[in-house]
Amino acid sequence: HFVNLPAQEYYFMQNLKNSTFQRGLIYKNLKYPQLARENGIQGSVVLQFVIAKDGYIDDIKIVRDIGAGCGDAAASAVDSMNDMPERWIPGTQRGRKVRVLYTFPVKFRLE
């Protein structure tokens, strides 16, 4: 699927449900907000972000939030991956690197 975004660039859209490696790195950096813990808030935050042609994460947006700081915590965990030495592999189309728009659910569950 392609979507025409305001910058007039076309993005390849991808869903990260089956991407175990990236999911593991994001959850490793995720901090459950204290306010959410205290109020028993659980559920899923949905983020969208772009993997740029250079492999950096860009344009992080919270699409669905459950409140109590969970959306910001999830966005911060994704953004922290830009500080890691490994880069994401950018998408390619017709042999050229392209920006890829990912949709990623982050689950918050108290145990």
PDB file of C-alpha atoms in Angstrom:
ATOM      1  CA  HIS A   1       0.000   0.000   0.000  1.00  0.00           C
ATOM      2  CA  PHE A   2       1.153   3.512  -0.702  1.00  0.00           C
ATOM      3  CA  VAL A   3      -0.044   6.667   0.929  1.00  0.00           C
ATOM      4  CA  ASN A   4       0.486  10.250  -0.168  1.00  0.00           C
ATOM      5  CA  LEU A   5       1.720  12.184   2.857  1.00  0.00           C
ATOM      6  CA  PRO A   6       2.017  15.984   3.131  1.00  0.00           C
ATOM      7  CA  ALA A   7       5.691  16.046   2.131  1.00  0.00           C
ATOM      8  CA  GLN A   8       4.601  14.594  -1.237  1.00  0.00           C
ATOM      9  CA  GLU A   9       6.801  11.549  -0.647  1.00  0.00           C
ATOM     10  CA  TYR A  10       5.416   8.085  -1.118  1.00  0.00           C
ATOM     11  CA  TYR A  11       5.929   5.681   1.724  1.00  0.00           C
ATOM     12  CA  PHE A  12       5.750   1.934   1.706  1.00  0.00           C
ATOM     13  CA  MET A  13       3.495   0.920   4.608  1.00  0.00           C
ATOM     14  CA  GLN A  14       4.447  -1.996   6.826  1.00  0.00           C
ATOM     15  CA  ASN A  15       2.999  -3.591   9.949  1.00  0.00           C
ATOM     16  CA  LEU A  16       5.449  -4.734  12.643  1.00  0.00           C
ATOM     17  CA  LYS A  17       3.308  -7.477  14.210  1.00  0.00           C
ATOM     18  CA  ASN A  18       5.676 -10.243  13.113  1.00  0.00           C
ATOM     19  CA  SER A  19       8.963  -8.411  13.556  1.00  0.00           C
ATOM     20  CA  THR A  20      10.307 -10.114  16.689  1.00  0.00           C
ATOM     21  CA  PHE A  21      13.742  -8.447  16.700  1.00  0.00           C
ATOM     22  CA  GLN A  22      12.426  -4.873  16.606  1.00  0.00           C
ATOM     23  CA  ARG A  23       9.625  -5.686  19.039  1.00  0.00           C
ATOM     24  CA  GLY A  24      12.171  -7.059  21.524  1.00  0.00           C
ATOM     25  CA  LEU A  25      14.351  -3.965  21.328  1.00  0.00           C
ATOM     26  CA  ILE A  26      11.404  -1.627  21.819  1.00  0.00           C
ATOM     27  CA  TYR A  27      10.070  -3.566  24.810  1.00  0.00           C
ATOM     28  CA  LYS A  28      13.572  -3.681  26.307  1.00  0.00           C
ATOM     29  CA  ASN A  29      13.582   0.142  26.385  1.00  0.00           C
ATOM     30  CA  LEU A  30       9.943   0.550  27.467  1.00  0.00           C
ATOM     31  CA  LYS A  31       9.293   1.954  30.938  1.00  0.00           C
ATOM     32  CA  TYR A  32       5.785   1.467  32.376  1.00  0.00           C
ATOM     33  CA  PRO A  33       4.725   4.926  33.643  1.00  0.00           C
ATOM     34  CA  GLN A  34       4.260   5.100  37.410  1.00  0.00           C
ATOM     35  CA  LEU A  35       0.906   6.904  37.059  1.00  0.00           C
ATOM     36  CA  ALA A  36      -0.371   4.083  34.850  1.00  0.00           C
ATOM     37  CA  ARG A  37       0.823   1.473  37.364  1.00  0.00           C
ATOM     38  CA  GLU A  38      -0.816   3.286  40.279  1.00  0.00           C
ATOM     39  CA  ASN A  39      -4.131   3.519  38.403  1.00  0.00           C
ATOM     40  CA  GLY A  40      -4.092  -0.010  36.983  1.00  0.00           C
ATOM     41  CA  ILE A  41      -4.067   1.205  33.378  1.00  0.00           C
ATOM     42  CA  GLN A  42      -3.455  -1.542  30.834  1.00  0.00           C
ATOM     43  CA  GLY A  43      -4.016  -1.845  27.118  1.00  0.00           C
ATOM     44  CA  SER A  44      -2.429  -1.095  23.764  1.00  0.00           C
ATOM     45  CA  VAL A  45      -0.878   2.087  22.458  1.00  0.00           C
ATOM     46  CA  VAL A  46      -0.574   2.269  18.671  1.00  0.00           C
ATOM     47  CA  LEU A  47       2.344   4.164  17.153  1.00  0.00           C
ATOM     48  CA  GLN A  48       3.229   5.056  13.599  1.00  0.00           C
ATOM     49  CA  PHE A  49       6.756   5.958  12.615  1.00  0.00           C
ATOM     50  CA  VAL A  50       8.926   6.165   9.536  1.00  0.00           C
ATOM     51  CA  ILE A  51      12.160   4.316   8.893  1.00  0.00           C
ATOM     52  CA  ALA A  52      14.141   6.818   6.852  1.00  0.00           C
ATOM     53  CA  LYS A  53      16.398   5.944   3.947  1.00  0.00           C
ATOM     54  CA  ASP A  54      19.406   6.050   6.324  1.00  0.00           C
ATOM     55  CA  GLY A  55      17.810   3.592   8.783  1.00  0.00           C
ATOM     56  CA  TYR A  56      16.916   6.161  11.458  1.00  0.00           C
ATOM     57  CA  ILE A  57      13.444   6.361  12.997  1.00  0.00           C
ATOM     58  CA  ASP A  58      11.581   9.545  12.144  1.00  0.00           C
ATOM     59  CA  ASP A  59       8.105  11.098  12.495  1.00  0.00           C
ATOM     60  CA  ILE A  60       6.893   9.128  15.542  1.00  0.00           C
ATOM     61  CA  LYS A  61       3.165   9.629  16.088  1.00  0.00           C
ATOM     62  CA  ILE A  62       0.836   8.248  18.736  1.00  0.00           C
ATOM     63  CA  VAL A  63      -2.197   6.972  16.833  1.00  0.00           C
ATOM     64  CA  ARG A  64      -4.038   5.520  19.855  1.00  0.00           C
ATOM     65  CA  ASP A  65      -3.224   6.212  23.505  1.00  0.00           C
ATOM     66  CA  ILE A  66      -4.521   4.659  26.727  1.00  0.00           C
ATOM     67  CA  GLY A  67      -3.452   7.639  28.840  1.00  0.00           C
ATOM     68  CA  ALA A  68      -1.398   8.100  32.011  1.00  0.00           C
ATOM     69  CA  GLY A  69       1.798   8.656  30.029  1.00  0.00           C
ATOM     70  CA  CYS A  70       1.736   5.309  28.199  1.00  0.00           C
ATOM     71  CA  GLY A  71       1.729   6.862  24.715  1.00  0.00           C
ATOM     72  CA  ASP A  72       4.709   9.059  25.521  1.00  0.00           C
ATOM     73  CA  ALA A  73       6.546   6.109  27.113  1.00  0.00           C
ATOM     74  CA  ALA A  74       6.006   3.995  24.002  1.00  0.00           C
ATOM     75  CA  ALA A  75       7.126   6.823  21.685  1.00  0.00           C
ATOM     76  CA  SER A  76      10.210   7.386  23.849  1.00  0.00           C
ATOM     77  CA  ALA A  77      11.119   3.680  23.689  1.00  0.00           C
ATOM     78  CA  VAL A  78      10.899   3.729  19.880  1.00  0.00           C
ATOM     79  CA  ASP A  79      12.882   6.983  19.672  1.00  0.00           C
ATOM     80  CA  SER A  80      15.625   5.532  21.923  1.00  0.00           C
ATOM     81  CA  MET A  81      16.423   3.038  19.166  1.00  0.00           C
ATOM     82  CA  ASN A  82      18.038   5.943  17.263  1.00  0.00           C
ATOM     83  CA  ASP A  83      20.757   5.924  19.953  1.00  0.00           C
ATOM     84  CA  MET A  84      21.703   2.319  19.276  1.00  0.00           C
ATOM     85  CA  PRO A  85      24.645   1.494  16.995  1.00  0.00           C
ATOM     86  CA  GLU A  86      22.501  -0.786  14.796  1.00  0.00           C
ATOM     87  CA  ARG A  87      20.285   0.887  12.208  1.00  0.00           C
ATOM     88  CA  TRP A  88      17.078  -0.394  10.762  1.00  0.00           C
ATOM     89  CA  ILE A  89      17.327  -1.687   7.218  1.00  0.00           C
ATOM     90  CA  PRO A  90      15.475   0.819   5.021  1.00  0.00           C
ATOM     91  CA  GLY A  91      12.836  -0.354   2.601  1.00  0.00           C
ATOM     92  CA  THR A  92      13.653  -0.707  -1.064  1.00  0.00           C
ATOM     93  CA  GLN A  93      11.516  -0.341  -4.118  1.00  0.00           C
ATOM     94  CA  ARG A  94      12.793  -0.883  -7.653  1.00  0.00           C
ATOM     95  CA  GLY A  95      16.327  -1.027  -6.293  1.00  0.00           C
ATOM     96  CA  ARG A  96      16.130   2.331  -4.493  1.00  0.00           C
ATOM     97  CA  LYS A  97      15.922   2.972  -0.758  1.00  0.00           C
ATOM     98  CA  VAL A  98      12.536   4.337   0.322  1.00  0.00           C
ATOM     99  CA  ARG A  99      11.002   5.612   3.537  1.00  0.00           C
ATOM    100  CA  VAL A 100       8.779   3.027   5.228  1.00  0.00           C
ATOM    101  CA  LEU A 101       5.774   3.881   7.407  1.00  0.00           C
ATOM    102  CA  TYR A 102       5.306   1.346  10.206  1.00  0.00           C
ATOM    103  CA  THR A 103       2.267   0.832  12.416  1.00  0.00           C
ATOM    104  CA  PHE A 104       3.248  -0.722  15.732  1.00  0.00           C
ATOM    105  CA  PRO A 105       1.081  -1.729  18.699  1.00  0.00           C
ATOM    106  CA  VAL A 106       2.739  -1.547  22.138  1.00  0.00           C
ATOM    107  CA  LYS A 107       1.004  -3.524  24.884  1.00  0.00           C
ATOM    108  CA  PHE A 108       1.020  -2.400  28.496  1.00  0.00           C
ATOM    109  CA  ARG A 109       0.135  -5.175  30.921  1.00  0.00           C
ATOM    110  CA  LEU A 110       0.510  -5.225  34.692  1.00  0.00           C
ATOM    111  CA  GLU A 111       1.736  -8.458  36.207  1.00  0.00           C
TER     112      GLU A 111
END
